[in-house]
Amino acid sequence: MSATFLKVANLSDLAEGGRLSVEVEGRAVLVFRLGGDVFAVEDVCTHDGQPLTDGELVNGEIECPRHGARFDIKTGRAMCMPAVEPVKVFPVRISGGDIEIDQASVN
Amino acid sequence: MTTSAATTTGFGAEAFQAFLATRNEPGWVSDLRRASFGLYQESLGRPLNPEEWKRVDLRAFQANRFSVGGRATTTPATRMGTLLGNHPTTCEAGFAGAVAHVDGVVVDSHLAAELTAKGVLFGDLNELLRTHGDILKPHLMTRAVKPGVDRMSAWHAAFWTGGTVLYVPRNVVIDQPLYSLIGLATPQTMDGSHTLVILEEGAQATLLEETASATTTDAGLHVGSVELLVGKRANLRYVQLQNWNQQTWHFAHQAGLVEQDGSLQWTVGGIGSRLAHIHQEVFLDGKGARGEVNGVTFATDRQTLSYYTQQTHRSPNTTSDLLYKDVLRDEARVIWRGMIRVDQAAQKTDGYQRNDSLLLSPDCRADSIPGLEIEADDVRCTHGATAGRVDADQIFYCMARGMSRYEAMHMIVEGFFHGIYDRIAVEAVRQTLSRAVEVKLGIGQ
């Protein structure tokens, strides 16, 4: 399926080191801005199936606020127990002043 | 269909007043709605019970996109894609009676004349509250599902749109099943069906109920309730097949209450909806009461089906037996949180609960959480949960004997569900569930 990038937020709404919760195709997605780049992961911990929204971001890893599982926001890889499965990551880009996510990858 | 209230979306004070103005119902019913609306508004300031809701992802749910139904419809029951086949419009179709609601409005209601003569009531809740309010008032939201239990029950009690009532007088036995259809046809509509079944002492009946959507694409919302009141020595078989399209949100608070030596067999089929959460309770209130709960769920794509079940033993020598079997595929999620509660007075309780999940894909997820809360000291309560993927050896074995992968998968899924089909006494329901499973597997029509 070909990529279909659509705007999900203004880049100006997302400060360096910050995050935004957005909904794409009915899926909760967490968008990060780090080192001048943006990243998007599914906002669900693969360990307990609940949101990662308020977890700490440390060295490019989002930590689950309940049990401490950590995921690399660039690759989705599970970095420590209790999670063993990666979290989904979605192609995201900056276009002008917009943050755009590939909707086709979310479906 | 040009009432201005029809355009008021959401469930705020304005929408409630507009909805109330369209109702033609006894004063006590409106009073119950007003009190419930107050409870609903209060409940919005409190979080939902995390024990029940923390695994249910409601982030994409926006109630304000929907408007309450119950005003008008032009869609006949026959346009609904039902599992049980065409809606039975006469008593010759194997059912002693049938009721159908579309968008919260009754569109068909009939009952065999000999049952009417025996005092049986079967039809639309709105109409029967006007004509037989004296019989229904003591039971409506007073015994099984009370408005103040939680946000969903209060929301429903304020905005219920209609629903099916079955009242069977003392010692009347109905041999043929009755049928009830709840349909949604207009996009962005909220159905607030309330099913109320009252079996007096020694009565017997079977009610099959089904939910269905007119299209596969229109978003819908169901905030429903089911109350099953089984009197002494009465015997009720109730089946609800939830088969909404995958754009529909389904929230329901359902409870059965069984008196002395009464028996309730309750079968739940969870096939459709985008997200469903069902709070299901069985109260064993009288000595020797028995409750059996059978659940068959099949979730695919990105569906979430969540069940919060409670078997509450309040009297001695009561029996409960719950079995839920789930099949999941794609990125689907099924959550089952079950509890057996045994009051101090309920000695000699025999309680059982079990949940089995079959996972057909690597990305689906099943959460199974059984629990016991026992205050009596002479009981037998057991529970169990299993989850597993399809055994590759079984598929290989079948394919080595000439079956296609689909056929092999079908046989394995059918075999998995068979343990529960055997418990369901109504042949039409067994066949219907089996057909629904085939359709979900992509091999049926």
XYZ file of C-alpha atoms in Angstrom:
552
model
C 0.000 0.000 0.000
C 1.413 3.405 -0.942
C 2.138 5.935 1.762
C -0.469 8.622 2.459
C 0.946 11.278 4.725
C -1.678 13.401 6.435
C -1.340 16.203 8.959
C -1.932 15.291 12.608
C -0.614 18.411 14.363
C 1.271 21.697 13.974
C 4.983 21.399 14.602
C 4.758 24.592 16.674
C 2.508 22.721 19.168
C 5.273 20.255 19.958
C 8.317 21.550 21.824
C 11.707 19.813 21.728
C 11.596 16.852 24.121
C 7.795 17.036 24.270
C 4.984 14.735 23.156
C 1.476 14.896 21.720
C -1.377 12.390 21.866
C -3.197 12.107 18.575
C -5.781 9.751 17.126
C -5.106 8.295 13.700
C -7.666 5.975 12.114
C -9.081 5.187 15.557
C -5.668 4.318 16.944
C -4.040 6.226 19.811
C -0.624 7.477 18.705
C 2.054 9.284 20.707
C 4.216 11.733 18.736
C 7.598 12.822 20.113
C 9.994 15.580 19.068
C 13.560 14.750 19.876
C 16.817 16.115 18.504
C 14.978 18.092 15.853
C 13.209 14.998 14.510
C 9.731 13.565 15.138
C 8.749 9.978 16.004
C 5.392 8.234 16.330
C 4.584 5.102 18.325
C 1.315 3.369 19.179
C 0.255 4.618 22.597
C -0.251 1.156 24.085
C 2.225 -0.804 26.192
C 2.652 -4.296 24.751
C 2.981 -5.709 28.249
C -0.282 -4.660 29.903
C -2.190 -3.212 26.950
C -2.696 0.185 28.574
C -1.516 3.695 27.600
C 2.110 4.852 27.606
C 0.962 8.496 27.464
C 2.366 9.771 30.745
C 5.519 7.673 30.874
C 8.927 9.269 31.227
C 11.094 9.765 28.142
C 14.697 8.869 28.941
C 17.473 8.643 26.328
C 15.036 8.146 23.483
C 13.088 5.473 25.349
C 9.526 5.795 26.603
C 8.952 4.122 29.954
C 5.602 2.567 30.822
C 4.283 4.420 33.884
C 2.924 1.250 35.517
C 5.497 -1.518 35.317
C 8.580 0.186 33.920
C 8.836 -1.469 30.503
C 10.824 0.715 28.079
C 10.535 1.078 24.315
C 12.849 2.745 21.808
C 10.723 5.459 20.189
C 12.666 5.200 16.898
C 12.387 1.453 16.359
C 9.666 0.404 18.822
C 11.968 -2.245 20.257
C 11.252 -3.442 23.805
C 14.367 -2.523 25.803
C 13.648 -4.254 29.095
C 11.265 -6.516 30.962
C 8.373 -6.880 31.528
C 7.731 -6.099 27.836
C 9.071 -8.503 25.233
C 7.119 -7.458 22.140
C 7.949 -4.229 20.288
C 5.493 -1.352 20.206
C 4.277 -0.324 16.740
C 6.021 2.662 15.133
C 4.579 4.717 12.285
C 6.350 6.691 9.536
C 6.151 10.386 10.414
C 7.627 13.492 8.780
C 7.799 17.256 9.052
C 6.331 19.029 6.062
C 6.477 22.801 6.281
C 5.092 23.548 9.718
C 3.056 20.327 9.896
C 3.621 16.943 11.444
C 2.352 14.238 9.109
C 1.813 10.519 9.726
C 1.507 7.835 7.062
C -2.154 6.838 7.495
C -1.709 3.747 5.347
C 0.737 2.325 7.881
C -1.751 2.834 10.707
C -4.586 0.906 9.065
C -39.246 13.117 11.488
C -38.754 16.846 11.576
C -38.645 17.419 15.319
C -35.955 19.908 16.231
C -34.847 17.616 19.050
C -33.610 15.148 16.456
C -30.633 17.375 15.738
C -29.479 17.745 19.353
C -26.373 15.614 19.687
C -24.666 14.478 22.841
C -26.127 13.710 26.249
C -26.038 17.007 28.115
C -28.888 18.818 29.885
C -30.228 20.343 26.678
C -30.273 17.013 24.867
C -31.955 15.393 27.882
C -34.738 18.006 28.048
C -35.304 17.752 24.303
C -35.468 13.956 24.553
C -37.830 14.082 27.549
C -40.169 16.398 25.651
C -40.611 13.753 22.941
C -41.590 10.993 25.369
C -45.161 9.956 25.930
C -44.868 8.076 29.199
C -46.283 7.971 32.758
C -45.062 10.629 35.182
C -43.211 8.141 37.382
C -41.142 7.009 34.394
C -40.102 10.598 33.604
C -39.282 11.120 37.286
C -37.060 8.049 37.197
C -35.319 9.483 34.134
C -34.753 12.867 35.807
C -33.310 11.274 38.944
C -31.085 9.058 36.794
C -29.904 11.997 34.713
C -28.806 13.690 37.949
C -26.869 10.545 38.870
C -25.356 10.439 35.397
C -24.144 14.028 35.600
C -22.669 13.412 39.053
C -20.908 10.296 37.785
C -19.185 12.268 35.012
C -17.141 13.983 37.697
C -15.778 10.660 38.928
C -13.485 8.256 37.107
C -14.885 4.908 36.017
C -14.062 2.022 38.354
C -10.466 1.165 37.340
C -10.903 -2.534 38.287
C -13.554 -2.774 35.611
C -12.385 -0.266 33.008
C -8.614 0.107 33.045
C -8.076 -2.392 30.231
C -10.836 -0.909 28.063
C -9.418 1.780 25.785
C -12.066 4.503 25.396
C -9.753 7.185 24.043
C -11.320 7.153 20.586
C -14.894 7.193 21.932
C -16.727 10.501 21.637
C -20.262 10.388 23.012
C -21.046 13.844 21.674
C -20.925 12.558 18.120
C -24.101 10.556 18.765
C -27.696 11.555 19.345
C -30.288 9.561 21.227
C -32.717 7.515 19.116
C -36.262 6.550 20.016
C -38.017 9.170 17.878
C -38.796 7.764 14.466
C -37.586 5.263 11.912
C -38.491 4.261 8.380
C -36.427 1.095 8.366
C -38.275 -2.231 8.584
C -36.887 -5.084 10.687
C -36.407 -7.140 7.546
C -33.609 -4.831 6.375
C -31.377 -5.839 9.269
C -28.589 -8.320 8.620
C -29.553 -10.830 11.286
C -27.804 -14.042 12.192
C -30.945 -16.019 12.901
C -32.232 -15.463 9.343
C -35.150 -13.274 8.318
C -37.037 -11.514 11.081
C -40.072 -13.717 11.903
C -43.092 -11.538 11.142
C -45.668 -14.216 11.978
C -46.073 -16.869 14.648
C -45.730 -19.592 11.997
C -41.952 -19.145 11.774
C -41.131 -21.283 14.810
C -41.381 -18.485 17.344
C -44.309 -17.892 19.699
C -43.849 -14.170 19.258
C -41.431 -11.519 18.052
C -40.582 -7.891 18.728
C -38.261 -5.675 16.687
C -36.848 -2.248 17.396
C -34.930 -0.058 14.948
C -33.175 3.123 16.126
C -34.953 2.717 19.467
C -38.446 2.569 17.923
C -40.602 -0.554 17.869
C -41.339 -1.643 14.289
C -42.961 -5.029 14.853
C -44.602 -6.791 17.786
C -46.739 -9.894 17.882
C -47.516 -12.771 20.218
C -49.475 -16.006 19.795
C -53.115 -15.453 20.782
C -53.209 -18.371 23.236
C -50.330 -16.828 25.212
C -52.053 -13.451 25.370
C -55.089 -15.296 26.749
C -52.919 -16.802 29.490
C -51.821 -13.349 30.608
C -48.378 -13.322 28.979
C -47.103 -9.855 28.076
C -44.576 -9.545 25.275
C -43.829 -6.350 23.433
C -42.403 -2.855 23.566
C -41.415 -1.424 26.942
C -42.803 2.046 26.136
C -46.246 0.714 25.283
C -46.441 -1.813 28.107
C -45.468 0.828 30.675
C -48.530 2.781 29.558
C -50.883 -0.194 29.530
C -49.482 -2.417 32.315
C -47.394 -0.055 34.418
C -48.767 -1.602 37.616
C -47.137 -4.957 36.765
C -43.828 -3.526 35.525
C -43.209 -0.685 37.967
C -42.040 -2.876 40.892
C -39.431 -4.516 38.640
C -38.115 -1.800 36.311
C -34.585 -0.844 37.418
C -35.384 -1.597 41.061
C -34.069 -5.126 41.596
C -31.425 -6.195 39.065
C -29.825 -3.125 37.420
C -30.323 -0.011 39.536
C -29.588 3.400 37.951
C -27.047 4.396 40.567
C -24.690 1.438 40.144
C -22.291 3.217 37.804
C -22.068 5.785 35.013
C -23.322 3.396 32.344
C -26.400 2.311 34.312
C -27.271 5.957 35.108
C -26.709 7.010 31.490
C -28.977 4.208 30.316
C -31.657 4.892 32.952
C -31.876 8.541 31.843
C -31.817 7.945 28.081
C -33.303 4.481 27.519
C -35.229 4.475 24.244
C -37.373 1.352 24.401
C -36.831 -2.357 24.551
C -38.449 -5.733 24.861
C -40.578 -6.840 27.800
C -41.515 -10.434 28.543
C -43.808 -11.110 31.474
C -44.901 -14.696 32.142
C -47.532 -15.258 34.872
C -47.362 -17.960 37.513
C -46.986 -21.545 36.229
C -47.373 -20.568 32.563
C -45.003 -22.557 30.364
C -44.080 -21.238 26.921
C -42.689 -24.073 24.815
C -41.664 -22.185 21.684
C -38.969 -19.538 21.876
C -39.666 -15.820 21.560
C -37.561 -13.516 19.433
C -36.381 -9.955 19.919
C -34.375 -7.806 17.509
C -32.553 -4.587 18.318
C -31.421 -2.738 15.199
C -29.580 0.415 14.286
C -30.098 1.972 10.845
C -29.504 5.737 11.100
C -25.852 6.820 11.367
C -24.643 8.335 14.655
C -27.713 7.110 16.561
C -27.707 5.848 20.145
C -29.894 2.857 20.894
C -30.847 2.586 24.555
C -32.691 -0.732 24.631
C -33.871 -2.087 27.940
C -34.763 -5.769 28.030
C -36.978 -6.677 30.962
C -37.918 -10.318 31.538
C -40.121 -11.264 34.481
C -40.927 -14.900 35.140
C -43.338 -15.462 37.999
C -43.193 -18.587 40.158
C -43.068 -21.805 38.148
C -43.061 -20.064 34.737
C -40.871 -21.167 31.832
C -39.732 -19.344 28.697
C -36.948 -18.973 26.127
C -36.066 -15.583 24.662
C -33.596 -15.114 21.809
C -32.381 -11.588 21.315
C -30.134 -10.238 18.622
C -28.541 -6.884 17.861
C -27.843 -5.918 14.252
C -26.912 -2.985 12.018
C -28.445 -2.076 8.669
C -25.049 -1.264 7.118
C -21.441 -2.221 7.717
C -20.170 1.361 7.619
C -22.393 3.592 9.785
C -21.244 4.418 13.302
C -23.644 3.500 16.100
C -23.869 3.479 19.865
C -25.714 1.138 22.206
C -26.102 1.965 25.875
C -28.286 -0.868 26.993
C -29.505 -2.871 29.893
C -30.895 -6.348 30.468
C -32.854 -7.386 33.554
C -33.783 -11.045 33.945
C -35.988 -11.710 36.982
C -36.506 -15.429 37.514
C -39.089 -16.332 40.173
C -39.274 -19.403 42.401
C -39.029 -22.672 40.457
C -39.115 -20.668 37.223
C -36.868 -21.535 34.305
C -35.547 -18.964 31.845
C -33.299 -19.455 28.858
C -32.053 -16.168 27.516
C -29.725 -15.700 24.555
C -28.267 -12.419 23.361
C -26.257 -12.370 20.148
C -24.376 -9.112 19.794
C -23.802 -8.676 16.084
C -23.477 -4.923 15.486
C -21.271 -3.735 12.659
C -17.646 -2.911 13.484
C -18.351 0.825 13.738
C -20.641 0.450 16.757
C -19.823 1.047 20.406
C -21.659 -1.268 22.776
C -21.982 -0.594 26.490
C -24.352 -2.710 28.532
C -25.214 -3.377 32.111
C -26.949 -6.733 32.383
C -28.145 -8.671 35.418
C -30.096 -11.818 36.186
C -31.685 -12.484 39.546
C -32.759 -16.009 40.422
C -35.073 -16.877 43.298
C -35.487 -20.140 45.198
C -35.025 -23.262 43.045
C -35.209 -21.104 39.921
C -32.936 -21.675 36.968
C -31.369 -19.254 34.494
C -29.427 -20.335 31.443
C -27.854 -17.263 29.866
C -25.955 -17.452 26.603
C -23.969 -14.555 25.223
C -22.630 -14.334 21.700
C -20.103 -11.568 21.064
C -19.445 -11.257 17.343
C -19.771 -7.619 16.325
C -19.072 -4.050 17.474
C -15.975 -1.894 17.372
C -15.688 -1.957 21.144
C -18.032 -3.706 23.555
C -18.030 -3.652 27.312
C -20.598 -5.729 29.134
C -21.087 -5.696 32.882
C -22.879 -8.975 33.479
C -24.117 -10.117 36.885
C -25.963 -13.166 38.083
C -27.496 -12.931 41.556
C -28.429 -16.252 43.131
C -30.903 -14.922 45.640
C -32.987 -17.912 46.730
C -32.007 -21.252 48.208
C -31.265 -23.794 45.491
C -31.103 -21.181 42.713
C -29.021 -22.064 39.662
C -27.341 -19.870 37.077
C -25.447 -20.995 33.991
C -23.627 -18.532 31.760
C -22.243 -19.459 28.354
C -20.174 -17.025 26.349
C -19.027 -17.422 22.743
C -16.953 -14.591 21.345
C -15.078 -14.215 18.094
C -13.150 -10.974 17.646
C -11.284 -9.990 14.471
C -9.615 -6.929 12.913
C -9.223 -4.291 15.638
C -12.295 -5.197 17.696
C -12.218 -5.035 21.482
C -14.694 -7.195 23.400
C -14.683 -6.794 27.162
C -16.699 -8.735 29.732
C -16.896 -7.995 33.426
C -18.829 -10.858 34.970
C -19.982 -11.453 38.516
C -21.657 -14.506 39.985
C -23.054 -13.458 43.346
C -24.253 -16.171 45.716
C -26.535 -14.734 48.385
C -28.348 -17.876 49.614
C -27.376 -21.434 50.584
C -27.199 -24.376 48.178
C -26.892 -22.179 45.097
C -25.018 -23.153 41.944
C -23.321 -21.031 39.307
C -21.433 -22.247 36.263
C -19.792 -19.831 33.843
C -17.886 -20.722 30.693
C -16.612 -18.159 28.197
C -14.780 -19.272 25.064
C -13.031 -16.639 22.968
C -11.437 -16.835 19.539
C -9.305 -13.903 18.426
C -7.630 -12.971 15.159
C -5.763 -10.032 13.585
C -5.255 -7.276 16.179
C -8.388 -8.066 18.178
C -8.518 -7.917 21.931
C -10.776 -9.775 24.370
C -10.854 -8.939 28.054
C -12.617 -11.098 30.587
C -12.630 -10.185 34.256
C -14.722 -12.602 36.279
C -15.621 -12.799 39.928
C -17.459 -15.306 42.085
C -18.776 -13.667 45.254
C -20.131 -15.781 48.087
C -21.982 -14.062 50.928
C -21.625 -15.339 54.480
C -25.129 -16.837 54.350
C -24.488 -18.759 51.136
C -23.165 -22.028 52.599
C -22.951 -25.093 50.331
C -22.378 -22.857 47.316
C -21.088 -24.559 44.184
C -19.464 -21.954 41.962
C -17.428 -22.409 38.803
C -15.959 -20.075 36.226
C -13.713 -20.676 33.282
C -12.407 -18.727 30.321
C -10.587 -20.266 27.358
C -8.996 -18.203 24.598
C -7.755 -19.379 21.217
C -5.386 -16.952 19.522
C -5.208 -17.204 15.736
C -2.691 -14.430 15.077
C 0.476 -13.073 16.700
C -0.978 -9.564 17.224
C -4.219 -10.403 19.042
C -4.424 -10.227 22.796
C -6.545 -11.953 25.456
C -6.674 -10.824 29.075
C -8.248 -13.365 31.420
C -8.633 -12.477 35.066
C -10.722 -14.819 37.194
C -11.349 -14.044 40.862
C -13.004 -15.333 44.029
C -14.371 -13.461 47.034
C -15.685 -15.914 49.582
C -17.131 -15.109 53.001
C -18.748 -18.477 53.751
C -16.705 -21.439 55.024
C -18.430 -24.452 53.491
C -18.352 -23.970 49.733
C -16.868 -25.375 46.561
C -15.629 -22.656 44.223
C -13.230 -23.259 41.358
C -12.008 -21.253 38.432
C -9.636 -21.511 35.538
C -8.342 -19.720 32.479
C -6.400 -20.929 29.453
C -4.942 -19.127 26.450
C -3.061 -20.574 23.536
C -2.333 -20.431 19.847
C -3.472 -22.937 17.263
C -1.145 -25.885 17.276
C 0.824 -25.918 13.995
C 0.976 -29.725 14.186
C -2.822 -29.919 14.142
C -2.964 -27.750 11.004
C -0.242 -29.848 9.370
C -2.068 -33.081 10.284
C -5.298 -31.810 8.682
C -3.548 -30.498 5.550
C -1.658 -33.755 5.134
C -5.092 -35.378 4.807
C -6.218 -33.116 1.981
C -7.859 -30.270 3.823
C -7.116 -26.674 2.926
C -5.655 -24.399 5.610
C -9.049 -22.658 5.911
C -10.875 -25.944 6.370
C -8.362 -27.042 8.960
C -8.696 -23.766 10.833
C -12.469 -24.016 10.681
C -12.432 -27.525 12.100
C -10.131 -26.472 14.948
C -12.211 -23.398 15.804
C -15.456 -25.392 15.629
C -13.918 -28.020 17.869
C -12.834 -25.331 20.322
C -16.369 -23.946 20.510
C -17.999 -27.366 20.609
C -17.696 -27.683 24.353
C -19.932 -24.668 24.697
C -22.358 -25.536 21.884
C -23.070 -28.750 23.787
C -24.302 -26.688 26.736
C -26.719 -24.601 24.669
C -30.069 -26.339 24.621
C -31.614 -24.357 21.751
C -30.731 -25.896 18.389
C -31.373 -22.683 16.412
C -28.801 -20.868 18.553
C -26.164 -23.563 18.069
C -26.648 -23.402 14.297
C -26.646 -19.612 14.273
C -23.429 -19.336 16.249
C -21.789 -21.948 14.073
C -22.804 -19.989 10.957
C -21.533 -16.733 12.446
C -18.183 -18.363 13.116
C -17.959 -19.514 9.501
C -18.674 -15.991 8.278
C -16.002 -14.592 10.587
C -13.521 -17.124 9.257
C -14.342 -15.912 5.762
C -15.750 -19.185 4.469
C -19.492 -18.671 4.935
C -22.098 -16.364 3.436
